XYZ file of C-alpha atoms in Angstrom:
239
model
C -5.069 25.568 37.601
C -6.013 28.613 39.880
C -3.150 30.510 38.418
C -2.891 30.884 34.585
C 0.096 28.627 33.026
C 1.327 27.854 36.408
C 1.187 24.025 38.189
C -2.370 22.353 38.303
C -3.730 19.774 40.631
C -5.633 16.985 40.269
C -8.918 16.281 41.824
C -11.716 13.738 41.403
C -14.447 16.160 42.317
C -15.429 19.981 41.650
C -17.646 22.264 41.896
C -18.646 25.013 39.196
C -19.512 28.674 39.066
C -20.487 30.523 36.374
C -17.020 30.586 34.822
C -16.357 27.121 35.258
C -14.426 25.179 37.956
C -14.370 27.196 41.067
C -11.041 28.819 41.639
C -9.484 27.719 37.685
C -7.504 30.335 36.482
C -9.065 32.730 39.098
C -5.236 34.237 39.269
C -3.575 35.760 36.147
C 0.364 36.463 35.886
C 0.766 40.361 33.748
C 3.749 42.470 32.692
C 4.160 46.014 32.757
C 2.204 46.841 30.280
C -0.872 44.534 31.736
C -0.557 41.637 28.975
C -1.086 38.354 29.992
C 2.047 36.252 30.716
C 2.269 32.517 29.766
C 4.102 29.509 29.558
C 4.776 30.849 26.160
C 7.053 33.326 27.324
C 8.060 32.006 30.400
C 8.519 28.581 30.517
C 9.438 28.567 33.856
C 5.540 29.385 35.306
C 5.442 25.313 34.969
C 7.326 25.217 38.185
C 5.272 27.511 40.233
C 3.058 25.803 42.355
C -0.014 27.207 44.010
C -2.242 26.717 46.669
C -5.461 28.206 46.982
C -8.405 28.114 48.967
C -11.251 31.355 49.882
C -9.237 33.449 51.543
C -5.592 33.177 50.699
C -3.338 32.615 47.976
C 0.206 30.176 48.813
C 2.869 29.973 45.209
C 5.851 27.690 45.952
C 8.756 27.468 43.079
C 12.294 25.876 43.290
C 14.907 28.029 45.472
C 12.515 30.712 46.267
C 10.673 31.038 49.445
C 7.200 29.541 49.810
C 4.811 33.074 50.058
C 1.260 33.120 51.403
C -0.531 36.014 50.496
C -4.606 37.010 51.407
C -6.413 37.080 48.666
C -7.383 40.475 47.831
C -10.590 40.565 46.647
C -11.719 44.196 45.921
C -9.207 46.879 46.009
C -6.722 48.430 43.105
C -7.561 47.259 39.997
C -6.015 47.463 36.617
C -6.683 46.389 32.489
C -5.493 42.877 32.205
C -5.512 41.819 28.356
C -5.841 38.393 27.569
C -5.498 37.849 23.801
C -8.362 40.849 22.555
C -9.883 40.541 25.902
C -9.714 43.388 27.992
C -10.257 42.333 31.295
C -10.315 43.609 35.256
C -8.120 42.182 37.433
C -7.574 43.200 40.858
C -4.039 43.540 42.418
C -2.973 41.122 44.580
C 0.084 43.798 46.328
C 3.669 44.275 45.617
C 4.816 41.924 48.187
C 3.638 39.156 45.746
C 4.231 40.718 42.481
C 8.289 40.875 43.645
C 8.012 37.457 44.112
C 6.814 36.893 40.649
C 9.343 39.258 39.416
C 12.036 37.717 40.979
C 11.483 33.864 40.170
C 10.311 35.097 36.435
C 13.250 37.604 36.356
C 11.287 40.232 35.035
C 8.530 43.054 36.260
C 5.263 41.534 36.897
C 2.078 41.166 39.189
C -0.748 38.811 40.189
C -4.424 40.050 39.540
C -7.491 38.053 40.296
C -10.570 38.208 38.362
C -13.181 39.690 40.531
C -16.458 38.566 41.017
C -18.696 40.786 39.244
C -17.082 41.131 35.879
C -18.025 39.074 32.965
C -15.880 37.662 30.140
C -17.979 36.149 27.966
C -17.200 33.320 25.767
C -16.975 33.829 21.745
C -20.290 34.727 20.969
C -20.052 32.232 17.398
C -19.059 29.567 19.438
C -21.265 29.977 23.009
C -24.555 28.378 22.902
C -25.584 30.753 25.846
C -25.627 34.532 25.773
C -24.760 34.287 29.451
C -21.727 32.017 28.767
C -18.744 33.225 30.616
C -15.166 31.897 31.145
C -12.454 33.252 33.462
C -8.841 33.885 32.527
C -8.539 30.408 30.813
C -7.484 31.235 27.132
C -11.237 31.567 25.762
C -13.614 28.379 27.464
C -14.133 27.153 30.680
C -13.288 23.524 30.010
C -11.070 21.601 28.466
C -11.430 17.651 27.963
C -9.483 14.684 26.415
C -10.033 11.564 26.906
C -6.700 8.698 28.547
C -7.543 6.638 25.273
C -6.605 10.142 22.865
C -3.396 10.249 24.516
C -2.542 6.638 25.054
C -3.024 7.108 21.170
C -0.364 10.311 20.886
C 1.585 8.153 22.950
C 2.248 5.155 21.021
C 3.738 6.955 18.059
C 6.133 8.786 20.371
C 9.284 7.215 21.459
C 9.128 9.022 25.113
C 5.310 9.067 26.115
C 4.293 12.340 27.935
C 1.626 12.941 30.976
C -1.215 14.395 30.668
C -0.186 17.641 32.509
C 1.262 18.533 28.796
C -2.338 19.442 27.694
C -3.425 20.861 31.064
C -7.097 19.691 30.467
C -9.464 19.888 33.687
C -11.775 17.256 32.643
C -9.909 13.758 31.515
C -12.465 10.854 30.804
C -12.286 6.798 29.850
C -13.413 3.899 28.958
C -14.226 4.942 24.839
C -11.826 5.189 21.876
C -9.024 7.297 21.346
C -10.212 10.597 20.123
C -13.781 10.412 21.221
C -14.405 13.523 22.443
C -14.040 14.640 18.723
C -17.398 13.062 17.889
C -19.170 13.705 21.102
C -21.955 17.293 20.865
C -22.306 16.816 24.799
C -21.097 15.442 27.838
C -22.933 14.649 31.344
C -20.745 14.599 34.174
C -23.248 14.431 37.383
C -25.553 16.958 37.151
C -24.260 19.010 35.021
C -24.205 18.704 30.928
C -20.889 20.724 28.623
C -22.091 21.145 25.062
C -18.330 20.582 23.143
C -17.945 24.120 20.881
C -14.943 23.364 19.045
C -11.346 21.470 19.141
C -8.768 23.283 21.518
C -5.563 24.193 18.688
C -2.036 23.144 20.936
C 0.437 25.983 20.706
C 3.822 25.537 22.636
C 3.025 25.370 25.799
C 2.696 21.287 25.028
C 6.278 21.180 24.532
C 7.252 22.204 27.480
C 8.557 19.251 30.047
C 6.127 20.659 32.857
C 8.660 19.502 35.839
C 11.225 20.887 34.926
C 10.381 23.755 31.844
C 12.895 22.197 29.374
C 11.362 23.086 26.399
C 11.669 20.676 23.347
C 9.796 19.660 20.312
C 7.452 16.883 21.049
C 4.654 16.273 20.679
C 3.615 18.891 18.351
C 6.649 17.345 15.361
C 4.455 14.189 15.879
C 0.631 15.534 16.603
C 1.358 17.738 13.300
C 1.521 14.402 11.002
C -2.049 13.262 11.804
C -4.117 16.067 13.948
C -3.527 18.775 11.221
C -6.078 20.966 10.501
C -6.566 24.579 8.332
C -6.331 26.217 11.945
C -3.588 24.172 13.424
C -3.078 21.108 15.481
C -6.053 19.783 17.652
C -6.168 17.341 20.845
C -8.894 17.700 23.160
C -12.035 19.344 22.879
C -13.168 22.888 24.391
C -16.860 22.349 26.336
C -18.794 25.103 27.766
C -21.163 23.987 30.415
């Protein structure tokens, strides 16, 4: 997801810097007063669709006009505040925050995270001091396993994708809910201790091809996957 709450992509490979997969959530959306904007205010992020690779930046979203934009990576920067997080993000120019303003409707701008800041990850819940995570919501990983939501699934009368729960790591082959149980994972060469259950807000009610909001699966997820801090699917891994 190289921008924050906008369109992911799927890939069977990746490779990881210290914040986690190279070039996810790289790219946050902010208002005017430099708070981070999400799905959860603007449904309509789910149809923005970007392209990214080292040196430039491409967002596509339904009757505007695709933009490609270099990637500006020093420059202006400003305070971008991601729940208590104050964070630096350098702006990416006014040509593509009146893009963003326009499709969102609104006054807004792209920053990127540069390279030599750290966020780190919640010190009770990082098992490294040098633990770090980029503008994701607090971890650099998310994972779920096809049997969890083949489970969700069957006690909803439409299933959903996966693209719902916008996890970047999806594995199979187990039982539904595994990652739950699991202290670590091994994916190739590199090993994610799991630090705690990711709690679903909104954002998984949101149709992500269109941004039609309704109330699934949350009505359903809140019968079974209840917990003191809210409702759970998928599990948050640092690696």
């Amino acid at each position: 997801y190289p921008i924050k709450s906008c369109k992911g992509w799927s890939i069977e490979s990746a490779e990881l810097n210290n914040r986690g997969i190279i070039h996810d959530r790289e790219f946050l959306v902010v208002d005017a007063s430099n708070k981070f904007v999400t799905q959860r205010e603007a449904a309509r992020m789910a149809l923005i669709r970007p392209y990214v690779n080292d040196v430039s930046l491409r967002v596509e979203a339904p009757s505007m006009r695709p933009f490609t934009v270099p990637i500006a990576k020093e420059g202006q920067t400003l305070d971008a505040i991601v729940w208590d997080d104050k964070c630096v993000g350098v702006d990416q120019g006014e040509e593509i925050a009146k893009w963003f303003s326009e499709f969102l409707e609104g006054s807004f701008r792209l920053v990127l995270m540069p390279a030599h800041f750290v966020r780190k990850v919640n010190p009770k819940y990082a098992k490294h001091q040098e633990d770090q995570v980029g503008f994701a919501d607090a971890y650099p990983c998310l994972l779920i396993s096809e049997e969890s939501l083949a489970d969700l699934n069957s006690r909803l009368r439409e299933p959903l994708p996966m693209d719902r729960f916008r996890p970047n790591i999806v594995i199979s082959g187990s039982v539904p809910y595994i990652e739950d149980s699991l202290k670590s994972v091994r994916i190739g060469e590199v090993v994610f201790d799991v630090v705690r259950p990711c709690v679903r807000c909104v954002i998984t009610t949101i149709d992500q091809s269109t941004g039609v909001q309704g109330k699934e699966p949350l009505a359903t997820l809140a019968k079974y996957r209840k917990t003191k801090k809210g409702v759970i699917f998928g599990q948050n891994i640092v690696h």
